[in-house]
Structures are given as C-alpha cells and as structure tokens.
Amino acid sequence: MEVLEPAEWQARAAAHAARVDAFVAPHLARRESRVKHPVHDFLFTYYSQRPAQLRRWHPGFGVGLVDAADHASLKGYAAVPGVDGVVAVDPAYVASQRPLLGSLRALLAATSERPANFGCFGMHEWAMVYRLGEDETRHADWPLRLGAEGTDAVVESHRIACSHFDAYRFFTEPARPLNTLRPTSADRPAFEQPACLHAGMDLYKHAFRLTPMICSDLVADCFELARDIRGLDMRAAPYDLGDLGFEPVRVETPEGKQEYVAAQRAFAERGAPLRRRLVEECERLLAVADAAVPAGRAGRRASADRVESR
C-alpha cells in the first residue's frame, strides 16, 4: 500500500477542489440567485452527485492517508490494521460493491467494443420536444430556433436512431415510434456505443459511482469531458441559446451535420481512454473483491461476468 503523508495528500485534495471549483462555484451562485442555465447546470441537476461530493478528493483503493480524520468517517474507509494513524478504502467495502463493479465493467467494455455510430446528428434533443408547444418544453425559458412546426418538420425528415435509454426515455410519446431502436434500462450493454454523446457524459456518472474506490482525479477528468459534451449537445439542440454564448450547430443542414460529426468524433476519441481507464479500475477492484471469497465461488463469478459482457 502506498501511504501519503498529510502534506502530500492535503495538497492533492486542495488542487482537486480548486480544479472543480471553476465549475462548482458558478453553479452554486446561480442556485443561490435562482438563475437556471440549461447547459452548465445539467451535470449537477441530472446526475445525483452533489457539488460537495465532487469537491471531496479520494485517493482510491490501495492508498493510505496519514492523519485523515475526515476521511476516516466516510463510507468505505477503515483504519489500516497494524498501521497507526492511517486510513484507506476498506477491502470489505470493495467486496460489497462487486455487483456494481461487474455490471459497470460489462457495460463499459461492451460500449468500447461496439462500432461508433456518427449518424444520429443529435436528433434525440429534437425528439424530446416533438409536437410540444414552446411553453411545454424542458427548457421553456429558451425559444425553439425554428418554432414548434419547424422543429417537428426536422424530426419527421430524419431517421432517428437513438441508442441511449436515458435519452430515449425523454422522447415525447409521438416521437418514440419514430426511433429505429428500442433501448431499455435492462439492455444497455446491447445498445450503447462510443460515439453517443450521452454515453460520453455518462462516464462521469460511472466514475462517481465508483467513489471512493477510484482516485478523484479520474472522476474530475470524466466531469470535464461531460461538461464539454453537454455544450455540443445543447448547441445541436433545437433551442436558441445565442444569448448564453452558444452558437447553434444547425444539424438540420448539411453543413451543420458535418460540424456535428467532427465534434462528435473528437469527443469519442477523447472519451475512449477514460472509458478504458474505468474498465481497468473495475477489473482491478473485482480482483480485490474476488480475493475475499473462496476460489470456487470466484471462478463462478468470473464465468458469470464473461457471459454478462457478451
């Protein structure tokens, strides 16, 4: 086990807090003033991790902290046996998280192995407002660039192929039959693909669900990717966000489609190593979890994991 003295781990914790405060502080200020931002608030309102949790730094499993009383009281931590004054993520906690580790590894590995699809053109956001009045949309404070009828016409003129359940489930009822795929919450590994913007943003969700077993530096990397992806997601949406400084990607035009695909491809390339790192962390932690069970049961679990990942 690597052991960090107070000066070292406190410096790393402070650097992490300063890094994420560039995003957390403006969100908290808007929340205090009751001002909504459809782009920058998304990661704090859609996902369950609170700002205070994002700010808190964890070293990840296998690293002990000296004189870390605050960490000692957090879920997942325990005193290191035989070493005075050192706390670390408890192997027993890792073992308790085995179902999560197995399911995330299966989903992330399946997504990595699937060919990227660059033909969706961000139509999921358009399908979420299909046949709604402008005052009925999720972001009713911001007008539709083409109006309700123009937006509906764009949806009807495109082949909708959304592979991400958490986007598809927000389609309006008239839009759902237009989607060529039928993803559900139970079959995500069979559908999610690495070019999907929502799959890229979800790397942040997967990372914070592994807290405190992985280092917070990886969580922050995934957060920054998700925040940047959200910018493209809403620039390509039907809303007019020009007053917020977000110029539209006009995906209803050939030029806009080219712009969207280029940005989508760049995000897919940027997300690939993060997804790979999360898979590696899951596999490392699964080995820790399996070390706590008899060899026969561990073998059956490994076999079940191989079946689940297919």
Tab-separated table of C-alpha atoms in Angstrom:
chain	number	residue	atom	x	y	z
A	1	MET	CA	0.000	0.000	0.000
A	2	GLU	CA	1.186	3.498	-0.852
A	3	VAL	CA	0.932	5.798	2.161
A	4	LEU	CA	0.631	9.572	1.778
A	5	GLU	CA	1.747	11.960	4.496
A	6	PRO	CA	-0.579	14.869	5.372
A	7	ALA	CA	1.358	17.493	3.391
A	8	GLU	CA	1.128	15.432	0.208
A	9	TRP	CA	-2.477	14.285	0.337
A	10	GLN	CA	-3.749	17.643	1.550
A	11	ALA	CA	-2.022	19.376	-1.364
A	12	ARG	CA	-3.616	16.955	-3.798
A	13	ALA	CA	-7.013	17.428	-2.168
A	14	ALA	CA	-6.681	21.229	-2.381
A	15	ALA	CA	-5.660	21.061	-6.044
A	16	HIS	CA	-8.660	18.874	-6.836
A	17	ALA	CA	-11.060	21.237	-5.052
A	18	ALA	CA	-9.607	24.232	-6.898
A	19	ARG	CA	-9.925	22.403	-10.215
A	20	VAL	CA	-13.611	21.596	-9.850
A	21	ASP	CA	-14.483	24.877	-8.128
A	22	ALA	CA	-14.120	26.564	-11.507
A	23	PHE	CA	-17.388	24.767	-12.365
A	24	VAL	CA	-18.960	24.274	-8.946
A	25	ALA	CA	-18.760	27.876	-7.720
A	26	PRO	CA	-20.714	29.404	-10.656
A	27	HIS	CA	-23.379	26.724	-10.303
A	28	LEU	CA	-23.797	27.417	-6.586
A	29	ALA	CA	-24.001	31.158	-7.275
A	30	ARG	CA	-26.734	30.598	-9.861
A	31	ARG	CA	-28.590	28.311	-7.497
A	32	GLU	CA	-28.454	30.946	-4.773
A	33	SER	CA	-29.824	33.534	-7.206
A	34	ARG	CA	-32.376	31.064	-8.626
A	35	VAL	CA	-30.991	31.508	-12.128
A	36	LYS	CA	-31.159	28.477	-14.435
A	37	HIS	CA	-28.561	27.549	-17.028
A	38	PRO	CA	-29.622	24.781	-19.432
A	39	VAL	CA	-26.030	23.851	-20.283
A	40	HIS	CA	-23.815	24.297	-17.229
A	41	ASP	CA	-26.326	23.182	-14.581
A	42	PHE	CA	-27.075	19.852	-16.254
A	43	LEU	CA	-24.328	17.798	-14.613
A	44	PHE	CA	-25.445	18.987	-11.179
A	45	THR	CA	-29.189	18.558	-11.666
A	46	TYR	CA	-29.457	15.457	-13.857
A	47	TYR	CA	-26.812	13.376	-12.104
A	48	SER	CA	-27.047	12.512	-8.411
A	49	GLN	CA	-23.595	13.568	-7.228
A	50	ARG	CA	-23.772	16.769	-5.190
A	51	PRO	CA	-21.245	19.605	-5.592
A	52	ALA	CA	-19.758	18.928	-2.151
A	53	GLN	CA	-19.172	15.297	-3.119
A	54	LEU	CA	-17.464	16.318	-6.353
A	55	ARG	CA	-15.146	18.659	-4.415
A	56	ARG	CA	-14.037	15.977	-1.957
A	57	TRP	CA	-10.852	14.222	-3.008
A	58	HIS	CA	-10.279	10.484	-2.614
A	59	PRO	CA	-7.013	8.672	-3.352
A	60	GLY	CA	-8.675	5.428	-4.442
A	61	PHE	CA	-8.222	1.888	-3.216
A	62	GLY	CA	-4.658	0.929	-2.327
A	63	VAL	CA	-3.575	4.324	-0.985
A	64	GLY	CA	-3.469	5.088	2.732
A	65	LEU	CA	-3.743	8.561	4.265
A	66	VAL	CA	-1.962	9.639	7.430
A	67	ASP	CA	-3.941	11.755	9.922
A	68	ALA	CA	-7.065	11.897	7.762
A	69	ALA	CA	-9.799	12.103	10.385
A	70	ASP	CA	-12.352	13.452	7.917
A	71	HIS	CA	-11.837	10.530	5.561
A	72	ALA	CA	-11.994	8.042	8.424
A	73	SER	CA	-15.641	8.947	8.964
A	74	LEU	CA	-16.643	8.483	5.316
A	75	LYS	CA	-18.382	5.435	3.910
A	76	GLY	CA	-15.933	2.873	2.584
A	77	TYR	CA	-12.960	3.830	4.731
A	78	ALA	CA	-11.399	1.982	7.645
A	79	ALA	CA	-8.244	2.105	9.728
A	80	VAL	CA	-5.410	0.090	8.207
A	81	PRO	CA	-4.710	-2.859	10.534
A	82	GLY	CA	-1.327	-2.702	12.222
A	83	VAL	CA	-0.520	0.808	10.985
A	84	ASP	CA	-1.232	3.605	13.436
A	85	GLY	CA	-2.968	6.722	12.136
A	86	VAL	CA	-3.534	5.504	8.562
A	87	VAL	CA	-6.934	5.113	6.911
A	88	ALA	CA	-7.747	3.705	3.489
A	89	VAL	CA	-10.622	2.304	1.454
A	90	ASP	CA	-11.589	-0.963	3.120
A	91	PRO	CA	-11.252	-4.192	1.057
A	92	ALA	CA	-14.510	-5.341	2.651
A	93	TYR	CA	-16.249	-2.304	1.176
A	94	VAL	CA	-14.826	-3.129	-2.262
A	95	ALA	CA	-16.158	-6.673	-1.909
A	96	SER	CA	-19.603	-5.300	-1.045
A	97	GLN	CA	-19.605	-3.346	-4.312
A	98	ARG	CA	-18.958	-6.363	-6.503
A	99	PRO	CA	-22.371	-6.298	-8.265
A	100	LEU	CA	-21.798	-2.652	-9.253
A	101	LEU	CA	-18.247	-3.354	-10.405
A	102	GLY	CA	-19.332	-6.301	-12.515
A	103	SER	CA	-22.219	-4.501	-14.191
A	104	LEU	CA	-20.185	-1.370	-14.942
A	105	ARG	CA	-17.297	-3.363	-16.379
A	106	ALA	CA	-19.701	-5.253	-18.636
A	107	LEU	CA	-21.393	-2.060	-19.873
A	108	LEU	CA	-18.173	-0.107	-20.424
A	109	ALA	CA	-16.423	-3.000	-22.161
A	110	ALA	CA	-19.399	-3.652	-24.445
A	111	THR	CA	-19.606	0.046	-25.346
A	112	SER	CA	-15.886	0.161	-26.142
A	113	GLU	CA	-16.128	-2.863	-28.429
A	114	ARG	CA	-19.125	-1.633	-30.426
A	115	PRO	CA	-18.505	0.360	-33.646
A	116	ALA	CA	-19.094	4.094	-33.285
A	117	ASN	CA	-22.215	5.462	-34.973
A	118	PHE	CA	-21.824	9.002	-36.286
A	119	GLY	CA	-25.220	9.180	-37.983
A	120	CYS	CA	-27.566	10.324	-35.211
A	121	PHE	CA	-26.906	14.092	-35.673
A	122	GLY	CA	-28.179	14.881	-32.175
A	123	MET	CA	-31.800	14.217	-33.062
A	124	HIS	CA	-32.535	12.972	-29.529
A	125	GLU	CA	-32.955	16.543	-28.260
A	126	TRP	CA	-35.327	17.314	-31.121
A	127	ALA	CA	-37.377	14.191	-30.381
A	128	MET	CA	-37.751	15.381	-26.785
A	129	VAL	CA	-39.794	18.390	-27.960
A	130	TYR	CA	-41.598	16.799	-30.913
A	131	ARG	CA	-45.192	18.046	-31.153
A	132	LEU	CA	-44.917	20.107	-27.983
A	133	GLY	CA	-45.810	23.765	-27.670
A	134	GLU	CA	-42.866	26.027	-26.877
A	135	ASP	CA	-44.168	26.526	-23.333
A	136	GLU	CA	-44.184	22.748	-22.762
A	137	THR	CA	-40.520	22.001	-23.466
A	138	ARG	CA	-37.952	21.102	-20.800
A	139	HIS	CA	-36.244	24.470	-21.300
A	140	ALA	CA	-39.275	26.653	-21.831
A	141	ASP	CA	-37.307	29.802	-20.950
A	142	TRP	CA	-35.440	29.410	-24.241
A	143	PRO	CA	-37.244	29.568	-27.608
A	144	LEU	CA	-37.043	26.969	-30.341
A	145	ARG	CA	-34.868	28.248	-33.198
A	146	LEU	CA	-37.290	27.044	-35.879
A	147	GLY	CA	-40.502	27.279	-33.876
A	148	ALA	CA	-42.648	24.273	-32.994
A	149	GLU	CA	-43.760	23.457	-36.539
A	150	GLY	CA	-40.269	23.832	-37.991
A	151	THR	CA	-38.838	21.622	-35.240
A	152	ASP	CA	-41.429	18.922	-35.903
A	153	ALA	CA	-40.610	19.026	-39.602
A	154	VAL	CA	-36.916	18.390	-38.870
A	155	VAL	CA	-37.763	15.362	-36.743
A	156	GLU	CA	-40.055	13.951	-39.414
A	157	SER	CA	-37.423	14.387	-42.125
A	158	HIS	CA	-34.710	12.439	-40.305
A	159	ARG	CA	-34.079	8.809	-39.451
A	160	ILE	CA	-33.991	8.747	-35.640
A	161	ALA	CA	-31.585	6.137	-34.240
A	162	CYS	CA	-31.045	6.881	-30.548
A	163	SER	CA	-29.218	4.047	-28.767
A	164	HIS	CA	-29.147	5.523	-25.262
A	165	PHE	CA	-32.040	4.647	-22.977
A	166	ASP	CA	-31.699	7.711	-20.735
A	167	ALA	CA	-32.113	9.927	-23.797
A	168	TYR	CA	-34.795	7.799	-25.453
A	169	ARG	CA	-36.955	7.720	-22.326
A	170	PHE	CA	-37.407	11.501	-22.578
A	171	PHE	CA	-38.782	11.333	-26.129
A	172	THR	CA	-42.330	12.593	-26.406
A	173	GLU	CA	-44.936	9.911	-26.924
A	174	PRO	CA	-45.412	10.748	-30.624
A	175	ALA	CA	-41.625	10.613	-31.151
A	176	ARG	CA	-40.983	7.194	-29.621
A	177	PRO	CA	-42.329	5.159	-32.570
A	178	LEU	CA	-40.035	7.155	-34.868
A	179	ASN	CA	-36.908	5.760	-33.195
A	180	THR	CA	-35.496	2.761	-35.051
A	181	LEU	CA	-34.137	1.288	-31.785
A	182	ARG	CA	-35.868	0.268	-28.567
A	183	PRO	CA	-33.272	0.532	-25.783
A	184	THR	CA	-34.401	-0.233	-22.237
A	185	SER	CA	-32.842	0.133	-18.810
A	186	ALA	CA	-32.193	-3.618	-18.749
A	187	ASP	CA	-30.257	-3.991	-22.014
A	188	ARG	CA	-27.845	-1.058	-22.082
A	189	PRO	CA	-24.806	-3.225	-22.959
A	190	ALA	CA	-26.626	-4.331	-26.104
A	191	PHE	CA	-27.129	-0.783	-27.392
A	192	GLU	CA	-24.711	1.831	-26.061
A	193	GLN	CA	-21.970	2.873	-28.476
A	194	PRO	CA	-18.881	5.072	-28.066
A	195	ALA	CA	-19.903	7.990	-30.307
A	196	CYS	CA	-23.113	8.661	-28.358
A	197	LEU	CA	-22.903	11.992	-26.556
A	198	HIS	CA	-24.914	10.714	-23.604
A	199	ALA	CA	-22.703	7.640	-23.270
A	200	GLY	CA	-19.752	10.011	-23.147
A	201	MET	CA	-21.358	12.189	-20.488
A	202	ASP	CA	-22.278	9.094	-18.501
A	203	LEU	CA	-18.588	8.322	-17.990
A	204	TYR	CA	-18.829	10.932	-15.239
A	205	LYS	CA	-21.751	9.053	-13.659
A	206	HIS	CA	-19.921	5.748	-13.840
A	207	ALA	CA	-16.815	7.320	-12.312
A	208	PHE	CA	-18.541	8.911	-9.327
A	209	ARG	CA	-20.455	5.709	-8.638
A	210	LEU	CA	-17.046	4.094	-8.083
A	211	THR	CA	-16.155	6.676	-5.423
A	212	PRO	CA	-14.215	6.285	-3.107
A	213	MET	CA	-12.675	3.203	-4.733
A	214	ILE	CA	-11.052	5.187	-7.573
A	215	CYS	CA	-8.991	8.358	-7.465
A	216	SER	CA	-10.938	11.599	-7.752
A	217	ASP	CA	-8.570	12.781	-10.478
A	218	LEU	CA	-10.262	10.310	-12.842
A	219	VAL	CA	-13.698	11.485	-11.713
A	220	ALA	CA	-12.699	15.087	-12.489
A	221	ASP	CA	-11.375	14.083	-15.916
A	222	CYS	CA	-14.732	12.489	-16.707
A	223	PHE	CA	-16.597	15.520	-15.346
A	224	GLU	CA	-14.704	17.911	-17.614
A	225	LEU	CA	-15.387	15.711	-20.633
A	226	ALA	CA	-19.092	15.553	-19.756
A	227	ARG	CA	-19.284	19.319	-19.338
A	228	ASP	CA	-17.739	19.904	-22.753
A	229	ILE	CA	-20.002	17.322	-24.390
A	230	ARG	CA	-23.052	18.998	-22.881
A	231	GLY	CA	-22.074	22.157	-24.713
A	232	LEU	CA	-22.260	20.377	-28.075
A	233	ASP	CA	-25.415	18.534	-27.012
A	234	MET	CA	-27.269	21.810	-26.478
A	235	ARG	CA	-25.687	23.699	-29.369
A	236	ALA	CA	-27.105	20.992	-31.638
A	237	ALA	CA	-30.470	21.044	-29.850
A	238	PRO	CA	-33.474	22.924	-31.279
A	239	TYR	CA	-33.218	25.724	-28.682
A	240	ASP	CA	-31.872	29.199	-29.370
A	241	LEU	CA	-29.131	29.696	-26.749
A	242	GLY	CA	-27.353	32.530	-28.521
A	243	ASP	CA	-27.884	34.885	-25.580
A	244	LEU	CA	-25.846	32.476	-23.450
A	245	GLY	CA	-22.988	32.473	-25.953
A	246	PHE	CA	-23.791	29.094	-27.502
A	247	GLU	CA	-23.972	29.427	-31.258
A	248	PRO	CA	-26.119	26.695	-32.792
A	249	VAL	CA	-24.838	23.715	-34.699
A	250	ARG	CA	-27.528	23.676	-37.372
A	251	VAL	CA	-27.890	19.914	-37.710
A	252	GLU	CA	-30.896	20.417	-39.977
A	253	THR	CA	-28.405	21.485	-42.693
A	254	PRO	CA	-25.626	19.502	-44.452
A	255	GLU	CA	-23.010	21.924	-43.113
A	256	GLY	CA	-24.326	21.574	-39.577
A	257	LYS	CA	-24.245	17.801	-39.830
A	258	GLN	CA	-20.597	17.905	-40.853
A	259	GLU	CA	-19.777	20.199	-37.939
A	260	TYR	CA	-21.631	17.949	-35.511
A	261	VAL	CA	-19.947	14.761	-36.698
A	262	ALA	CA	-16.481	16.332	-36.478
A	263	ALA	CA	-17.098	17.410	-32.877
A	264	GLN	CA	-18.750	14.085	-32.037
A	265	ARG	CA	-15.746	12.200	-33.394
A	266	ALA	CA	-13.354	14.314	-31.309
A	267	PHE	CA	-15.341	13.605	-28.154
A	268	ALA	CA	-15.433	9.874	-28.927
A	269	GLU	CA	-11.644	9.886	-29.266
A	270	ARG	CA	-11.284	11.850	-26.041
A	271	GLY	CA	-13.645	9.533	-24.164
A	272	ALA	CA	-12.018	6.266	-25.287
A	273	PRO	CA	-9.032	6.369	-22.892
A	274	LEU	CA	-11.276	7.416	-19.995
A	275	ARG	CA	-13.628	4.511	-20.667
A	276	ARG	CA	-10.616	2.203	-20.863
A	277	ARG	CA	-9.284	3.510	-17.537
A	278	LEU	CA	-12.656	2.877	-15.906
A	279	VAL	CA	-12.700	-0.678	-17.254
A	280	GLU	CA	-9.205	-1.223	-15.854
A	281	GLU	CA	-10.247	0.154	-12.477
A	282	CYS	CA	-13.285	-2.131	-12.392
A	283	GLU	CA	-11.119	-5.130	-13.210
A	284	ARG	CA	-8.561	-4.198	-10.545
A	285	LEU	CA	-11.288	-3.795	-7.947
A	286	LEU	CA	-13.046	-7.004	-8.998
A	287	ALA	CA	-9.800	-8.840	-8.287
A	288	VAL	CA	-9.802	-7.329	-4.805
A	289	ALA	CA	-13.422	-8.347	-4.296
A	290	ASP	CA	-12.812	-11.886	-5.504
A	291	ALA	CA	-9.844	-12.281	-3.155
A	292	ALA	CA	-12.338	-12.174	-0.296
A	293	VAL	CA	-14.344	-15.232	-1.473
A	294	PRO	CA	-13.421	-18.916	-1.854
A	295	ALA	CA	-11.745	-19.875	-5.131
A	296	GLY	CA	-14.740	-21.896	-6.384
A	297	ARG	CA	-17.176	-19.047	-5.936
A	298	ALA	CA	-14.721	-16.593	-7.501
A	299	GLY	CA	-14.462	-18.854	-10.550
A	300	ARG	CA	-18.236	-18.982	-10.935
A	301	ARG	CA	-18.385	-15.188	-10.657
A	302	ALA	CA	-15.712	-14.757	-13.342
A	303	SER	CA	-17.680	-17.078	-15.632
A	304	ALA	CA	-20.865	-15.097	-14.988
A	305	ASP	CA	-19.032	-11.870	-15.823
A	306	ARG	CA	-17.907	-13.271	-19.181
A	307	VAL	CA	-21.496	-14.206	-20.033
A	308	GLU	CA	-22.802	-10.790	-18.931
A	309	SER	CA	-20.294	-8.893	-21.058
A	310	ARG	CA	-21.293	-10.637	-24.306
